[in-house]
PDB file of N, CA and C and ligand atoms in Angstrom:
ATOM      1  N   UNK A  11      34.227   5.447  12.831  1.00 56.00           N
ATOM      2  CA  UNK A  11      33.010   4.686  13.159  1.00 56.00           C
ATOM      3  C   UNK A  11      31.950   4.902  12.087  1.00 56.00           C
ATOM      4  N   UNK A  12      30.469   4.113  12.887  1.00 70.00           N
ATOM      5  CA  UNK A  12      29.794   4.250  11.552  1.00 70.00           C
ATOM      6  C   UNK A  12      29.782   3.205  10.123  1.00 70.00           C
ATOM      7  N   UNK A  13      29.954   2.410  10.915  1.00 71.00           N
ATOM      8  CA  UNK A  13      29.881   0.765   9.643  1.00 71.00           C
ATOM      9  C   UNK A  13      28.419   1.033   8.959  1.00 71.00           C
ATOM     10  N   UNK A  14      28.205   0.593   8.016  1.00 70.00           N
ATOM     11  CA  UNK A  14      27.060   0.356   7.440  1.00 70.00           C
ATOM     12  C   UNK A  14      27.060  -1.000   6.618  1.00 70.00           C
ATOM     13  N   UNK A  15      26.022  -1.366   6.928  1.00 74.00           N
ATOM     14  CA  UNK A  15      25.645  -2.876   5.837  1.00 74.00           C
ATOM     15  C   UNK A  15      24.862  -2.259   5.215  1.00 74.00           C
ATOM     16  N   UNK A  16      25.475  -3.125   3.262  1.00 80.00           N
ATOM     17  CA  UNK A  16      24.274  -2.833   2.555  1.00 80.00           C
ATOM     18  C   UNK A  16      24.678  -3.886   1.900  1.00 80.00           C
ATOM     19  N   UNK A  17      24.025  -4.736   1.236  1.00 85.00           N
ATOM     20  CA  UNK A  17      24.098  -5.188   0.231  1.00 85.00           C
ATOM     21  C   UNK A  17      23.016  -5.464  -0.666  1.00 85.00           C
ATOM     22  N   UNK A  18      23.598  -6.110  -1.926  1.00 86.00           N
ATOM     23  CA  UNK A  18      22.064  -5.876  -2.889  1.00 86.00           C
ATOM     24  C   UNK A  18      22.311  -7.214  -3.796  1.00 86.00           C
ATOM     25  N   UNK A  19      21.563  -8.343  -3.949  1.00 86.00           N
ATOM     26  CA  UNK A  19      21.675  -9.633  -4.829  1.00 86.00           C
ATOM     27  C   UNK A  19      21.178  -9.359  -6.097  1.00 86.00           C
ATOM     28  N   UNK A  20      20.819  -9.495  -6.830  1.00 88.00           N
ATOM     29  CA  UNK A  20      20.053  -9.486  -8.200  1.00 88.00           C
ATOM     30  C   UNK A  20      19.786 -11.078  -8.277  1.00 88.00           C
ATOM     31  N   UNK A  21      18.606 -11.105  -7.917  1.00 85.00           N
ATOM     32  CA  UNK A  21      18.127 -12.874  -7.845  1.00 85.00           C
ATOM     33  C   UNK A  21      16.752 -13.108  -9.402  1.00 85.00           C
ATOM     34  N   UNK A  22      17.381 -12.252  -9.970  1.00 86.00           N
ATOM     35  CA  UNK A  22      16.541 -12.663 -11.486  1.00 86.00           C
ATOM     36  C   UNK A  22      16.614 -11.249 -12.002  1.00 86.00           C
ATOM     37  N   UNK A  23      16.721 -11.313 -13.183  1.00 87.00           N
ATOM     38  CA  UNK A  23      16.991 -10.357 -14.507  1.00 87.00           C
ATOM     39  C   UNK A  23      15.554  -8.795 -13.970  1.00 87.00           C
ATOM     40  N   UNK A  24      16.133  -7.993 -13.615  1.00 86.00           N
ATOM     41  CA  UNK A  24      15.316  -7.133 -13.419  1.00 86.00           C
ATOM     42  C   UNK A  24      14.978  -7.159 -11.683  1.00 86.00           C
ATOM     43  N   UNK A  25      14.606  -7.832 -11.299  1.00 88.00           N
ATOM     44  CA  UNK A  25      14.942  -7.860  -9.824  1.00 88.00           C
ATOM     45  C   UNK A  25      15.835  -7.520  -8.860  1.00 88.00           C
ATOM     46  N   UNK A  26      15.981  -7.227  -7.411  1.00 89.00           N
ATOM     47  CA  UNK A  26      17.296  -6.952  -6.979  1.00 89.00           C
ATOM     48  C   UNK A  26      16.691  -7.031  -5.311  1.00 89.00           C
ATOM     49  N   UNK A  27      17.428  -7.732  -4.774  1.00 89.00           N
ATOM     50  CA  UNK A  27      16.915  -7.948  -3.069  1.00 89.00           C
ATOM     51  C   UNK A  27      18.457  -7.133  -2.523  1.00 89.00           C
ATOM     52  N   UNK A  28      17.486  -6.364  -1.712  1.00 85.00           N
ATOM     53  CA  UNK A  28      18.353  -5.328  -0.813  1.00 85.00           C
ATOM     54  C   UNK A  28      18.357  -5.480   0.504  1.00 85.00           C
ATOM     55  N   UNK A  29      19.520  -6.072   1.582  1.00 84.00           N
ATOM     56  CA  UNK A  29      19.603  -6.055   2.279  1.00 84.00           C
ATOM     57  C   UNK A  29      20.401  -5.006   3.688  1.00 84.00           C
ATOM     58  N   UNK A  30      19.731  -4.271   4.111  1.00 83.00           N
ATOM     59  CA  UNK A  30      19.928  -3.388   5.299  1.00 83.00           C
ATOM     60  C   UNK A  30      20.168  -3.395   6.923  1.00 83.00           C
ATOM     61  N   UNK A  31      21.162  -2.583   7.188  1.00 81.00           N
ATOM     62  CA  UNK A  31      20.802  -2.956   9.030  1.00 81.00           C
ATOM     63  C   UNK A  31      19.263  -2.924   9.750  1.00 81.00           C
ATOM     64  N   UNK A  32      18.407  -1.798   8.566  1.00 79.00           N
ATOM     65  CA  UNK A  32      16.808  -1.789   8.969  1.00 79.00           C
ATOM     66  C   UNK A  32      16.214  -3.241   8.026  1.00 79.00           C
ATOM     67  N   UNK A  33      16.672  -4.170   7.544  1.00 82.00           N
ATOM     68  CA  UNK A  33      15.824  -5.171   6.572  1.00 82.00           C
ATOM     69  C   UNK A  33      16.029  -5.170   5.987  1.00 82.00           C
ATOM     70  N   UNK A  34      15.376  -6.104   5.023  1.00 84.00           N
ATOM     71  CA  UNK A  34      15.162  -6.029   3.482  1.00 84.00           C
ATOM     72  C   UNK A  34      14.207  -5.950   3.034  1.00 84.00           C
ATOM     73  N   UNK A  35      14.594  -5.429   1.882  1.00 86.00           N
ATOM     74  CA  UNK A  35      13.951  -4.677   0.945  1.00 86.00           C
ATOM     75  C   UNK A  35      13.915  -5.301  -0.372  1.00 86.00           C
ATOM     76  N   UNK A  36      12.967  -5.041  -1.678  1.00 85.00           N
ATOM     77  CA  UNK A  36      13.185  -5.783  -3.038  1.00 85.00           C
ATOM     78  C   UNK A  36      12.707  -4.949  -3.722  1.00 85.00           C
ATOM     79  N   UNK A  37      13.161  -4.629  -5.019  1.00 87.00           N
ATOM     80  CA  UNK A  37      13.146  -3.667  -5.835  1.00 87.00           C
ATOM     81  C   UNK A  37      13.443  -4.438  -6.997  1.00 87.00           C
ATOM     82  N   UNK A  38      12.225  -4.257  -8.120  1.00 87.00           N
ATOM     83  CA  UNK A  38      12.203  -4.664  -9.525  1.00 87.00           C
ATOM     84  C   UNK A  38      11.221  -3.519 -10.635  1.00 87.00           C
ATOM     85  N   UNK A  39      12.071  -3.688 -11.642  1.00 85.00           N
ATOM     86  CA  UNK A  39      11.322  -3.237 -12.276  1.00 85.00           C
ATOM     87  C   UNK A  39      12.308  -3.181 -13.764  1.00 85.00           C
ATOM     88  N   UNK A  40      12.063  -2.397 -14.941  1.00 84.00           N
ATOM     89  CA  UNK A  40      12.491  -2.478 -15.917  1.00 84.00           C
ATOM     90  C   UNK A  40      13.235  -1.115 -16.601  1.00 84.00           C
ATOM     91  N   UNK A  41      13.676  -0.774 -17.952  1.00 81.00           N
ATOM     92  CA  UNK A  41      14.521   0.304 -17.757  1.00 81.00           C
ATOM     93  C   UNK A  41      13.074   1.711 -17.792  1.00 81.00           C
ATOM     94  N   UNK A  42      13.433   2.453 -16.555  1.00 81.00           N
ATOM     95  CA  UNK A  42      12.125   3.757 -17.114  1.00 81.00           C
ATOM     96  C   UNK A  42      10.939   3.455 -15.837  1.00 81.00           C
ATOM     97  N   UNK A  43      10.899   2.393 -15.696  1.00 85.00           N
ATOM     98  CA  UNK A  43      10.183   2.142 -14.408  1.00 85.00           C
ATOM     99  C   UNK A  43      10.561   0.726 -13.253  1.00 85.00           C
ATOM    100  N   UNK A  44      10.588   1.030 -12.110  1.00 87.00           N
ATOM    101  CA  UNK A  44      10.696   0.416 -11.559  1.00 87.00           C
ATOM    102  C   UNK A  44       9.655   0.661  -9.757  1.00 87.00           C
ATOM    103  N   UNK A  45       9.522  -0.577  -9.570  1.00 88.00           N
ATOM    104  CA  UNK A  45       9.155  -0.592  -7.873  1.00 88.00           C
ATOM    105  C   UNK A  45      10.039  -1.086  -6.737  1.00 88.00           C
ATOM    106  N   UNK A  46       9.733   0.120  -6.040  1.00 86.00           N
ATOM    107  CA  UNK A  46      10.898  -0.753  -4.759  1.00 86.00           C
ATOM    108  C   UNK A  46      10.168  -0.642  -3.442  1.00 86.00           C
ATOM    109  N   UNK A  47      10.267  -1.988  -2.719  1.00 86.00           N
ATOM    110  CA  UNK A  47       9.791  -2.271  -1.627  1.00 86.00           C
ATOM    111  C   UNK A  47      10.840  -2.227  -0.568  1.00 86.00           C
ATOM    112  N   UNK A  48      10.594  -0.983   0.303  1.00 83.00           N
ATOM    113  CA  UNK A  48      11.659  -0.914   1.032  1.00 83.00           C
ATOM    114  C   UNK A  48      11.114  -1.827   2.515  1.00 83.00           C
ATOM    115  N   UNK A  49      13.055  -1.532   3.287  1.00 81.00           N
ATOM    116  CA  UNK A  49      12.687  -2.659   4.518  1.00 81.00           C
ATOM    117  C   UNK A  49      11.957  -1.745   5.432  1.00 81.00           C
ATOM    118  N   UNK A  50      11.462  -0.441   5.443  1.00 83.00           N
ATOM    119  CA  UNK A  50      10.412  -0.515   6.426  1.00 83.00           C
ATOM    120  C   UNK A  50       9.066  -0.256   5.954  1.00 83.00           C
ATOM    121  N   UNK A  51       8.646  -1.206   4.891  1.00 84.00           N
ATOM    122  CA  UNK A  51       7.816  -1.094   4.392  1.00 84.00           C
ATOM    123  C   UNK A  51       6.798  -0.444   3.398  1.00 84.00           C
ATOM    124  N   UNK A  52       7.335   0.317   3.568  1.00 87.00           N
ATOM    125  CA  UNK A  52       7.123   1.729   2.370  1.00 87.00           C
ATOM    126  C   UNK A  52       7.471   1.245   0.500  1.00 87.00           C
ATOM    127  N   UNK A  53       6.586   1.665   0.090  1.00 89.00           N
ATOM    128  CA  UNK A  53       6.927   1.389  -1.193  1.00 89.00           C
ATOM    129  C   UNK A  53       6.973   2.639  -2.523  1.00 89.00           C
ATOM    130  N   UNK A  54       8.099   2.742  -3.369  1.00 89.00           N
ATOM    131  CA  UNK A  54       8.498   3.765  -3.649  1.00 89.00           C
ATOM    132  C   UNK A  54       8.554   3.286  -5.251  1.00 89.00           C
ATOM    133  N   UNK A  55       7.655   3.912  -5.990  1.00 89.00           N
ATOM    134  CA  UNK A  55       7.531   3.834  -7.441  1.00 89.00           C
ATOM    135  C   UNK A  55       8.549   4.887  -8.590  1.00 89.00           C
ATOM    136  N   UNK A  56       9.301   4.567  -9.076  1.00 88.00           N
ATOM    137  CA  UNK A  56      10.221   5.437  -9.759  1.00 88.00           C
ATOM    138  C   UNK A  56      10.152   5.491 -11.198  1.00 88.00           C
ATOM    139  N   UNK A  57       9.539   6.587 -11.727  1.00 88.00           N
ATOM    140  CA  UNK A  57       9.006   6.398 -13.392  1.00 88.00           C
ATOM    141  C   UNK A  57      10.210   7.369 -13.693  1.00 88.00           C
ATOM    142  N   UNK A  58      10.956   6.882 -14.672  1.00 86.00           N
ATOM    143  CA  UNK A  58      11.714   7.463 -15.524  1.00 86.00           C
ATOM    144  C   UNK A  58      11.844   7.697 -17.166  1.00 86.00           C
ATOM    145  N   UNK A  59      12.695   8.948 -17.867  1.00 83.00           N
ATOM    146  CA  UNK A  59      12.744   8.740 -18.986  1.00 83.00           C
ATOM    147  C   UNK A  59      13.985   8.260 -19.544  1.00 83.00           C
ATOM    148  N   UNK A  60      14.157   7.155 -20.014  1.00 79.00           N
ATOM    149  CA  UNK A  60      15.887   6.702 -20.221  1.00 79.00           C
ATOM    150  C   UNK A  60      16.427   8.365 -20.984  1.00 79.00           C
ATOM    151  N   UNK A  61      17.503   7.926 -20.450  1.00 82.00           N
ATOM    152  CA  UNK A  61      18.629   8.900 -21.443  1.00 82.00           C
ATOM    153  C   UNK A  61      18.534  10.534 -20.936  1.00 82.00           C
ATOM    154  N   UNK A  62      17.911  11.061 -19.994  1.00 84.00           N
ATOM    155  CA  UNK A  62      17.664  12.270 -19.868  1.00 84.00           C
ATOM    156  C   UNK A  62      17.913  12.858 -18.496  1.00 84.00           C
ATOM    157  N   UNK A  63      17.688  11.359 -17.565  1.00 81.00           N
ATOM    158  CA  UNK A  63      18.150  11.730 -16.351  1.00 81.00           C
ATOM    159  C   UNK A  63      16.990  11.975 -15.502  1.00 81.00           C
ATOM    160  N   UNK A  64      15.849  12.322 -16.277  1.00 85.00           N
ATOM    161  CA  UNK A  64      14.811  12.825 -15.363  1.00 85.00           C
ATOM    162  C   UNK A  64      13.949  11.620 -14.880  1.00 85.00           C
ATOM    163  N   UNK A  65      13.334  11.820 -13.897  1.00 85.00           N
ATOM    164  CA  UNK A  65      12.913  11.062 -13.053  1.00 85.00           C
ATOM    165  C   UNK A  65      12.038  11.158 -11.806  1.00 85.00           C
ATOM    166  N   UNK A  66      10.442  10.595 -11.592  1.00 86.00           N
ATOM    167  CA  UNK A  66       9.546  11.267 -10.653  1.00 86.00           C
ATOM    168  C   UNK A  66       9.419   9.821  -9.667  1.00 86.00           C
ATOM    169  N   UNK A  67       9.570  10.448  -8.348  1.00 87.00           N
ATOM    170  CA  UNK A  67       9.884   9.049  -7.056  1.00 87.00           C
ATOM    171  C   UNK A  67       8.429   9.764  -6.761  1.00 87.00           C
ATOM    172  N   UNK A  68       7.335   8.273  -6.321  1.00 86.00           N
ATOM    173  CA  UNK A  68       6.349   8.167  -5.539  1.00 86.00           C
ATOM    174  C   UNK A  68       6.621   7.673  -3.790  1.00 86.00           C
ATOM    175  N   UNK A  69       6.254   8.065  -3.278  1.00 86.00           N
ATOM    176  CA  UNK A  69       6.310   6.829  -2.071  1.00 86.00           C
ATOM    177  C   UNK A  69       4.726   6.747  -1.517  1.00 86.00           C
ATOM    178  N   UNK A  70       4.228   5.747  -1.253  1.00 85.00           N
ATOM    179  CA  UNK A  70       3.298   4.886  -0.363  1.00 85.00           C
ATOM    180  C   UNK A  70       3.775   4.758   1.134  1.00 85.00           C
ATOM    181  N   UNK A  71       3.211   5.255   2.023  1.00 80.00           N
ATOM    182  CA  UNK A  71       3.607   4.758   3.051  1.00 80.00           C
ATOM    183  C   UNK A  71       2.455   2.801   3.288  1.00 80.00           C
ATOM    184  N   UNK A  72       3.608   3.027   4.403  1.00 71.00           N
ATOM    185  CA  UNK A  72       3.138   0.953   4.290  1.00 71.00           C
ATOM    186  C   UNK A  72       1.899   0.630   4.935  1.00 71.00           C
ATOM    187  N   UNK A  73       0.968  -0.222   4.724  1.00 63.00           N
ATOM    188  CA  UNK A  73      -0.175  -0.544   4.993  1.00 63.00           C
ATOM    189  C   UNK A  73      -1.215   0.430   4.296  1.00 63.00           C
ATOM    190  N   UNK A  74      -0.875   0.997   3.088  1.00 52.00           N
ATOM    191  CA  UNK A  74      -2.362   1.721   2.403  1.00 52.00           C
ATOM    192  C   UNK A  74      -2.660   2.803   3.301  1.00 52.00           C
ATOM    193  N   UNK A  75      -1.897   3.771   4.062  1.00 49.00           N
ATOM    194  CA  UNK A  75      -2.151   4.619   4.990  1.00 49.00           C
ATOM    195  C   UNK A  75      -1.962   6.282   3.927  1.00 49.00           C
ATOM    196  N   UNK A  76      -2.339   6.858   4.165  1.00 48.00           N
ATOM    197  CA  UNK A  76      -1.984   8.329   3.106  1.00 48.00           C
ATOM    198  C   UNK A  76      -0.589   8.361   3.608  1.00 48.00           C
ATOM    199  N   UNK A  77      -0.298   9.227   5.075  1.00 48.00           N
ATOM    200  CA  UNK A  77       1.495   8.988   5.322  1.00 48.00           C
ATOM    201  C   UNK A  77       1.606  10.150   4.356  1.00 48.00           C
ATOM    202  N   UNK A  78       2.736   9.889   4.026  1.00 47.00           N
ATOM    203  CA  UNK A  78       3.633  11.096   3.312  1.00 47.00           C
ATOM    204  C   UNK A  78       3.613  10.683   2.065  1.00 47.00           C
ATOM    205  N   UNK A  79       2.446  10.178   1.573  1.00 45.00           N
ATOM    206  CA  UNK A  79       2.097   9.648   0.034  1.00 45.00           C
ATOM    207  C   UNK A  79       1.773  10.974  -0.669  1.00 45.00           C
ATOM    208  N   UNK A  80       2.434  11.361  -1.731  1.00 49.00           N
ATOM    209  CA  UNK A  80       1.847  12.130  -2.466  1.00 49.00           C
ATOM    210  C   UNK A  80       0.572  12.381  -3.321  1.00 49.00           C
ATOM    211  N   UNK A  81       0.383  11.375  -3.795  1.00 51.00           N
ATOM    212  CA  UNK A  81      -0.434  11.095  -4.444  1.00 51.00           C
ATOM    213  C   UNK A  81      -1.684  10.737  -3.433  1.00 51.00           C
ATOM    214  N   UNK A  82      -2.975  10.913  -3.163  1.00 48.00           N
ATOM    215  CA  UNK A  82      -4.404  10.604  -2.799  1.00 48.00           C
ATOM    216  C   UNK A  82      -4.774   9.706  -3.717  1.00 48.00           C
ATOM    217  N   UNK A  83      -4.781   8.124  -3.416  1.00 52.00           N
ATOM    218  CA  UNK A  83      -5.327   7.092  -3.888  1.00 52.00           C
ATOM    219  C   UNK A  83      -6.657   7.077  -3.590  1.00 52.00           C
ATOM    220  N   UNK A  84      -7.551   7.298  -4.319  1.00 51.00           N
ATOM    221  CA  UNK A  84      -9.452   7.474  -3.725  1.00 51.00           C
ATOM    222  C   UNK A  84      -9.338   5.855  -3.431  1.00 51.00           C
ATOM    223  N   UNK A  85      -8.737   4.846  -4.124  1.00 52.00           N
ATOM    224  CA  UNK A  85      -9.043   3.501  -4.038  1.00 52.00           C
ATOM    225  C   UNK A  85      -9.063   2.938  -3.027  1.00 52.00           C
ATOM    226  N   UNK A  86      -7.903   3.350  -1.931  1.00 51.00           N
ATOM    227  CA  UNK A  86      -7.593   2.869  -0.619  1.00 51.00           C
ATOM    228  C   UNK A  86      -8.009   3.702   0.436  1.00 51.00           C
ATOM    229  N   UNK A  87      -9.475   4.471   0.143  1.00 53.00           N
ATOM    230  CA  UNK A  87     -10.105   4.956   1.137  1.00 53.00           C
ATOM    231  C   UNK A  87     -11.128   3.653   1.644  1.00 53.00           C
ATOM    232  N   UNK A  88     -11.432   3.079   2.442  1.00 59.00           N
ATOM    233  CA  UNK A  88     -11.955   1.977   2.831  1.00 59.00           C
ATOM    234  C   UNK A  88     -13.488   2.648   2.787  1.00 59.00           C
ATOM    235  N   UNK A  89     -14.814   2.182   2.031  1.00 64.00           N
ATOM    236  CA  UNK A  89     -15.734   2.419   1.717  1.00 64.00           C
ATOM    237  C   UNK A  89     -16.871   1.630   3.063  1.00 64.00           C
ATOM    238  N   UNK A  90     -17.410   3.215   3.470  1.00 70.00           N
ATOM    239  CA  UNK A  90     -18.281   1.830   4.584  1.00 70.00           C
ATOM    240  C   UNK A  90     -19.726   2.696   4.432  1.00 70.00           C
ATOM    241  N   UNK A  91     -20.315   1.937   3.980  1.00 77.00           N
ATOM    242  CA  UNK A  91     -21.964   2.292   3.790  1.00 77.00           C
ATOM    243  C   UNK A  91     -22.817   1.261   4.914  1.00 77.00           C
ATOM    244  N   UNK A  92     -23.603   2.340   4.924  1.00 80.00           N
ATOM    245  CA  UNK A  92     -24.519   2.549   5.699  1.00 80.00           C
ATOM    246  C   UNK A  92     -25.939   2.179   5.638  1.00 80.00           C
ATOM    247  N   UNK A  93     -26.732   1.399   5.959  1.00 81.00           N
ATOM    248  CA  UNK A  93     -27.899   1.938   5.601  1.00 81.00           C
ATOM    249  C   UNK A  93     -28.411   1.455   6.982  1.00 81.00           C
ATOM    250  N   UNK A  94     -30.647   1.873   7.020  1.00 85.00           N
ATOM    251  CA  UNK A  94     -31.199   1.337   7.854  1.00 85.00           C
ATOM    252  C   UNK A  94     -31.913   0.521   7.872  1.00 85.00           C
ATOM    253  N   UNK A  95     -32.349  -0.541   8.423  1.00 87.00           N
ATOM    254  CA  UNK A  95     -32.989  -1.922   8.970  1.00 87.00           C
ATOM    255  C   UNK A  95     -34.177  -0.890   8.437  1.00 87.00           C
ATOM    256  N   UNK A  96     -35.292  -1.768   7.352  1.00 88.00           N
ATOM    257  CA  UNK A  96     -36.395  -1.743   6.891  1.00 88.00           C
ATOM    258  C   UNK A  96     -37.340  -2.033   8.035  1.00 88.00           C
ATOM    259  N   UNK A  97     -36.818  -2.630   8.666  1.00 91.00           N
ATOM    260  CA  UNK A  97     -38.137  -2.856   9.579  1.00 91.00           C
ATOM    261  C   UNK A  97     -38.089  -1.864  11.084  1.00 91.00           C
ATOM    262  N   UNK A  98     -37.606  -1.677  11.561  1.00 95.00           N
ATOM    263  CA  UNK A  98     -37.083  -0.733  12.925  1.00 95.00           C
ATOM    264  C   UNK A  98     -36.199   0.525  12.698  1.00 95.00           C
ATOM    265  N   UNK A  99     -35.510   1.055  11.575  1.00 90.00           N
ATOM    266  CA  UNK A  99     -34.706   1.784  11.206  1.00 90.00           C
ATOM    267  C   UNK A  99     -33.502   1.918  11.857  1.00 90.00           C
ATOM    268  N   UNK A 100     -33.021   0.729  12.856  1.00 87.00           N
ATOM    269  CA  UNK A 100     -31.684   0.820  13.081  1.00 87.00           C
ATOM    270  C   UNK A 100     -30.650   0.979  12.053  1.00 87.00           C
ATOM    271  N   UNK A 101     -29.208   1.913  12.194  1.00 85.00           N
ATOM    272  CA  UNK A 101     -28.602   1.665  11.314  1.00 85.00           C
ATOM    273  C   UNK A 101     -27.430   0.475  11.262  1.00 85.00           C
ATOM    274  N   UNK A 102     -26.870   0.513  10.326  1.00 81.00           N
ATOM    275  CA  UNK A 102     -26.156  -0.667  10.263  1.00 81.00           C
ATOM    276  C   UNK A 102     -25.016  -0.361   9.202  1.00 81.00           C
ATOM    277  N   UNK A 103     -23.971  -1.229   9.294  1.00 80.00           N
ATOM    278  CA  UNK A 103     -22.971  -1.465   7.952  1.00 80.00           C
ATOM    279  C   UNK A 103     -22.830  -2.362   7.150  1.00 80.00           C
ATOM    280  N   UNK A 104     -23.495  -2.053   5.901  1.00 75.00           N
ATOM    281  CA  UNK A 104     -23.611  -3.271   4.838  1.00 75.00           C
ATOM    282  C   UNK A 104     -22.399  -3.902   5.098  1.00 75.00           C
ATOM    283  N   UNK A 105     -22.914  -5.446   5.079  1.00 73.00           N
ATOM    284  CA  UNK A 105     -21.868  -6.791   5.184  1.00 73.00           C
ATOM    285  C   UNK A 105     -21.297  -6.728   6.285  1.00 73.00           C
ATOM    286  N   UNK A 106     -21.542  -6.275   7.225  1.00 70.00           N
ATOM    287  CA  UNK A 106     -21.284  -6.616   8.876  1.00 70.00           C
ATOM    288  C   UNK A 106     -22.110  -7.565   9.093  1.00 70.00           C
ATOM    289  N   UNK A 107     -23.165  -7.638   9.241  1.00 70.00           N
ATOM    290  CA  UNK A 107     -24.021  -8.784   9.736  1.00 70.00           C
ATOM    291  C   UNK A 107     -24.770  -8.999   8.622  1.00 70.00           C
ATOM    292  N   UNK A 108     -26.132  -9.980   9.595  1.00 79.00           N
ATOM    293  CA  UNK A 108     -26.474 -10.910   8.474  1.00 79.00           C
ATOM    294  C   UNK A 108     -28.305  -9.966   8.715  1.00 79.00           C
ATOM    295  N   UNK A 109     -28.187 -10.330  10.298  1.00 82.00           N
ATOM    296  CA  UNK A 109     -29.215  -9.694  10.952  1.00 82.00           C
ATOM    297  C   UNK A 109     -29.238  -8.329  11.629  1.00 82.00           C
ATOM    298  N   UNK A 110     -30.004  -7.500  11.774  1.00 86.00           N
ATOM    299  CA  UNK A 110     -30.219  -6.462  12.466  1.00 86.00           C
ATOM    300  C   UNK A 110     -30.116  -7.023  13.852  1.00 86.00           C
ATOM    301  N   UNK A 111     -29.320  -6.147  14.770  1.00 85.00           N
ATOM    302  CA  UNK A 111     -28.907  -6.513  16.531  1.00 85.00           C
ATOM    303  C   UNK A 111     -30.100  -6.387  16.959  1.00 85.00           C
ATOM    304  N   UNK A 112     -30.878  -4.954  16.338  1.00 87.00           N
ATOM    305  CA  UNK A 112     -32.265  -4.513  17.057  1.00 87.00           C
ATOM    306  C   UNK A 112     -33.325  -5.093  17.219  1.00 87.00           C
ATOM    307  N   UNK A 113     -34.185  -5.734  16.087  1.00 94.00           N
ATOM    308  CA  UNK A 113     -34.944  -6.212  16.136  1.00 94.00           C
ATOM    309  C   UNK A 113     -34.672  -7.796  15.259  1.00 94.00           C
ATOM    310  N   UNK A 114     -33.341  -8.018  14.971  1.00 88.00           N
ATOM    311  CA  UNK A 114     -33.358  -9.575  14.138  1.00 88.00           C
ATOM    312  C   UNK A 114     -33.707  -9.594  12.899  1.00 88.00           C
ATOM    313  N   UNK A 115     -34.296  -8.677  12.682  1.00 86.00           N
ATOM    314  CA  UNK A 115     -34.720  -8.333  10.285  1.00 86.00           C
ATOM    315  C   UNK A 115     -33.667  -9.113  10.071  1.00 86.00           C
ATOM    316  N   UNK A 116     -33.812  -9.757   8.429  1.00 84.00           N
ATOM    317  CA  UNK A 116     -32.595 -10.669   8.113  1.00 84.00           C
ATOM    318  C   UNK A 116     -32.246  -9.129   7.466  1.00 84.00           C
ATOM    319  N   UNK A 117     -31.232  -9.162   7.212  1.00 76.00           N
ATOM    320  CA  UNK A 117     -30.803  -7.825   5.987  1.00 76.00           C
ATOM    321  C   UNK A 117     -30.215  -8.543   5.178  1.00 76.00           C
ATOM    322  N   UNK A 118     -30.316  -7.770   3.865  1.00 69.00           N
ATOM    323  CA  UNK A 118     -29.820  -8.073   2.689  1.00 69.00           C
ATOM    324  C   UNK A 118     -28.248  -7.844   2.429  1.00 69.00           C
TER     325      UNK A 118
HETATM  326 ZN1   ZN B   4     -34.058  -3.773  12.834  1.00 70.02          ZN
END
């Protein structure tokens, strides 16, 4: 027992669609680096040096989440500032609204 499906197309020079009992997946890239988008979403960056064998795997967990990402992307920390309504000092989150709830100030 214990079947497994795998298969893998190469649907353009450097490309390669991977199909799984969990999905598919697509993986491209060139010799030394490549990206692969796996089927549960996760995406796994593989920088290599030809000819030597060596080789450093990233993974992303899926949706920009830290997850079991090695790496701390500062980029995909979602930035939420703050400030307060000039006129009443309610606070607020820049580009949520237009107006203050509290007293109606337009905000900038
Ligand atoms: Zn206000």
């Amino acid at each position: 027992m214990g079947f497994r499906f795998r298969k893998s197309f190469k649907i353009a020079p450097g490309i390669r669609l991977n199909m799984s009992k969990s999905g598919i997946g697509m993986s491209a890239g060139v010799k030394g680096f490549r990206v692969t988008k796996r089927a549960d979403g996760r995406v796994q960056r593989t920088t290599s040096i030809p000819g030597t064998g060596i080789s450093y795997v990233e993974t992303h967990a899926a949706g920009g989440s830290f997850g079991n990402s090695q790496v701390a992307d500062a980029s995909e920390v979602p930035t939420r500032k703050t400030t307060t309504c000039p006129n009443c000092g309610h606070r607020y989150t820049i580009g949520k609204a237009n107006f203050c709830s509290q007293c109606g100030q337009q905000l900038v």
